[in-house]
Amino acid sequence: MTTVQEYLKNSGVYEDLSKIISLVAEQAVPIRAAFISNQGYAGSVNASEEQQVAMDTWSDAHITRVLAKSGLVRAVASEEQDDITTFSTSARYSVVMDPLDGSSLIAVNLCVGTIGGIYDGDVLQPGKNLKAAFYILYGPVTTLTLSVGRGVAIFAMDADGVYQLQQDNVQIPEGNLYGSGGLRTEWLPKHTIFITDIETAGGKNRYSGSFVADFHQVLKYGGVYAYPPTKGLENGKLRLVFEANPIGFLAVQAGGAVSNGISSTLAIVPSNVHQKTPVYVGSRGMIEAIEKICST
Ligand code: AFP
């Protein structure tokens, strides 16, 4: 058995980077424990004008506090905070996070996650510069899906709270699952063509409303997760920095691809930490298909 710490050491990851990854991953234990007493809405809205649920604000405050205390982090940017918080300009790494992704599903006890990305230097860099990307999935088992730029590994938390390697060198197969956000009546014609083509070819619809959970099944079985531009929302709903980049980085490291329909979202230099982007992420063939449709 290989623990996440052993994996990071064997991968030659710098000590501080390794410590930050482990530190965030360990917070799965208190976060999971907090679900039971944080079921409702927080009564506040985030920078994207979305209602925050109690677990959004709880996990955001919790992880931010842990990172601040570590002394290892230069800055943190969170989907649940308006601005980037700088801790120490002498520290090397900055963390971006969606502390509780899919939080509206807590009240119905479906899978949710925590997404993280780590940059060497400041926050506003293109996703291709990520030094590490990961997500924790709070399913029947707590798993950590991680890339430090040398492929993708999945770890499962054991009864002692230790992440043990479950699968290394994960590769996205060319499967046929698909899940798309946005109301069908609001989709733009090119997205409708893309989804209709998948359905005609026998694709199976799997969409829960949690990006982490929906992407995880695409990672394992193949297919595509999409949150397209919709009428009136030409940049879709997902955030480039907190959602599209870490998950897109993992997809590419697993042999898949990520795109806004035109080109890779990992090349975009963010101008604003809360900027949104259309997202297509998954098997390479699926992403080639949407880019072909969008180019005509
Ligand atoms: P948050 O719970 O972090 O706000 O994320 C929800 C989300 O950004 C993503 O996880 C889902 O895939 C997507 O929104 C669901 O959106 P719809 O409710 O519009 O399907």
PDB file of C-alpha atoms and ligand atoms in Angstrom, residues 46 50 56 79-80 98 100-104 181-182 207 209-212 214 225 227 237-239 243, ligand 1:
ATOM      1  CA  ASN A  46     -21.056  34.671  -2.842  1.00  0.00           C
ATOM      2  CA  GLU A  50     -25.286  32.438  -5.532  1.00  0.00           C
ATOM      3  CA  ASP A  56     -19.936  26.519   1.792  1.00  0.00           C
ATOM      4  CA  GLU A  79     -15.111  30.637  -4.751  1.00  0.00           C
ATOM      5  CA  GLU A  80     -16.729  31.708  -1.487  1.00  0.00           C
ATOM      6  CA  ASP A  98     -13.950  25.595  -4.294  1.00  0.00           C
ATOM      7  CA  LEU A 100     -17.579  22.707  -1.135  1.00  0.00           C
ATOM      8  CA  ASP A 101     -18.559  22.004  -4.706  1.00  0.00           C
ATOM      9  CA  GLY A 102     -22.133  20.932  -5.391  1.00  0.00           C
ATOM     10  CA  SER A 103     -23.259  22.258  -2.028  1.00  0.00           C
ATOM     11  CA  SER A 104     -26.959  22.426  -2.949  1.00  0.00           C
ATOM     12  CA  GLY A 181     -25.788  21.893 -17.172  1.00  0.00           C
ATOM     13  CA  GLY A 182     -28.199  24.595 -18.248  1.00  0.00           C
ATOM     14  CA  TYR A 207     -25.788  14.634 -14.312  1.00  0.00           C
ATOM     15  CA  GLY A 209     -25.347  18.961 -10.193  1.00  0.00           C
ATOM     16  CA  SER A 210     -21.996  18.350  -8.485  1.00  0.00           C
ATOM     17  CA  PHE A 211     -19.087  18.987 -10.860  1.00  0.00           C
ATOM     18  CA  VAL A 212     -16.717  16.803  -8.815  1.00  0.00           C
ATOM     19  CA  ASP A 214     -20.121  14.205 -12.363  1.00  0.00           C
ATOM     20  CA  TYR A 225     -19.184  16.870 -18.549  1.00  0.00           C
ATOM     21  CA  TYR A 227     -21.587  23.455 -18.693  1.00  0.00           C
ATOM     22  CA  LYS A 237     -21.845  29.168 -14.927  1.00  0.00           C
ATOM     23  CA  LEU A 238     -18.597  27.555 -13.851  1.00  0.00           C
ATOM     24  CA  ARG A 239     -15.633  29.498 -12.541  1.00  0.00           C
ATOM     25  CA  GLU A 243     -13.551  24.771 -11.030  1.00  0.00           C
TER      26      GLU A 243
HETATM   27  P1  AFP B   1     -21.253  25.104  -6.091  1.00  0.00           P
HETATM   28  O1  AFP B   1     -22.091  24.208  -5.268  1.00  0.00           O
HETATM   29  O2  AFP B   1     -19.842  25.149  -5.646  1.00  0.00           O
HETATM   30  O3  AFP B   1     -21.859  26.455  -6.280  1.00  0.00           O
HETATM   31  O4  AFP B   1     -21.134  24.440  -7.558  1.00  0.00           O
HETATM   32  C1  AFP B   1     -22.207  24.043  -8.280  1.00  0.00           C
HETATM   33  C2  AFP B   1     -21.776  24.052  -9.715  1.00  0.00           C
HETATM   34  O5  AFP B   1     -20.897  25.110  -9.979  1.00  0.00           O
HETATM   35  C3  AFP B   1     -21.162  22.715 -10.166  1.00  0.00           C
HETATM   36  O6  AFP B   1     -20.668  21.914  -9.142  1.00  0.00           O
HETATM   37  C4  AFP B   1     -22.315  22.015 -10.851  1.00  0.00           C
HETATM   38  O7  AFP B   1     -21.909  21.151 -11.882  1.00  0.00           O
HETATM   39  C5  AFP B   1     -23.145  23.132 -11.354  1.00  0.00           C
HETATM   40  O8  AFP B   1     -22.896  24.258 -10.541  1.00  0.00           O
HETATM   41  C6  AFP B   1     -24.592  22.786 -11.287  1.00  0.00           C
HETATM   42  O9  AFP B   1     -25.346  23.799 -11.832  1.00  0.00           O
HETATM   43  P2  AFP B   1     -26.909  23.625 -12.156  1.00  0.00           P
HETATM   44  O10 AFP B   1     -27.594  23.578 -10.833  1.00  0.00           O
HETATM   45  O11 AFP B   1     -27.235  24.829 -12.965  1.00  0.00           O
HETATM   46  O12 AFP B   1     -27.063  22.339 -12.900  1.00  0.00           O
END
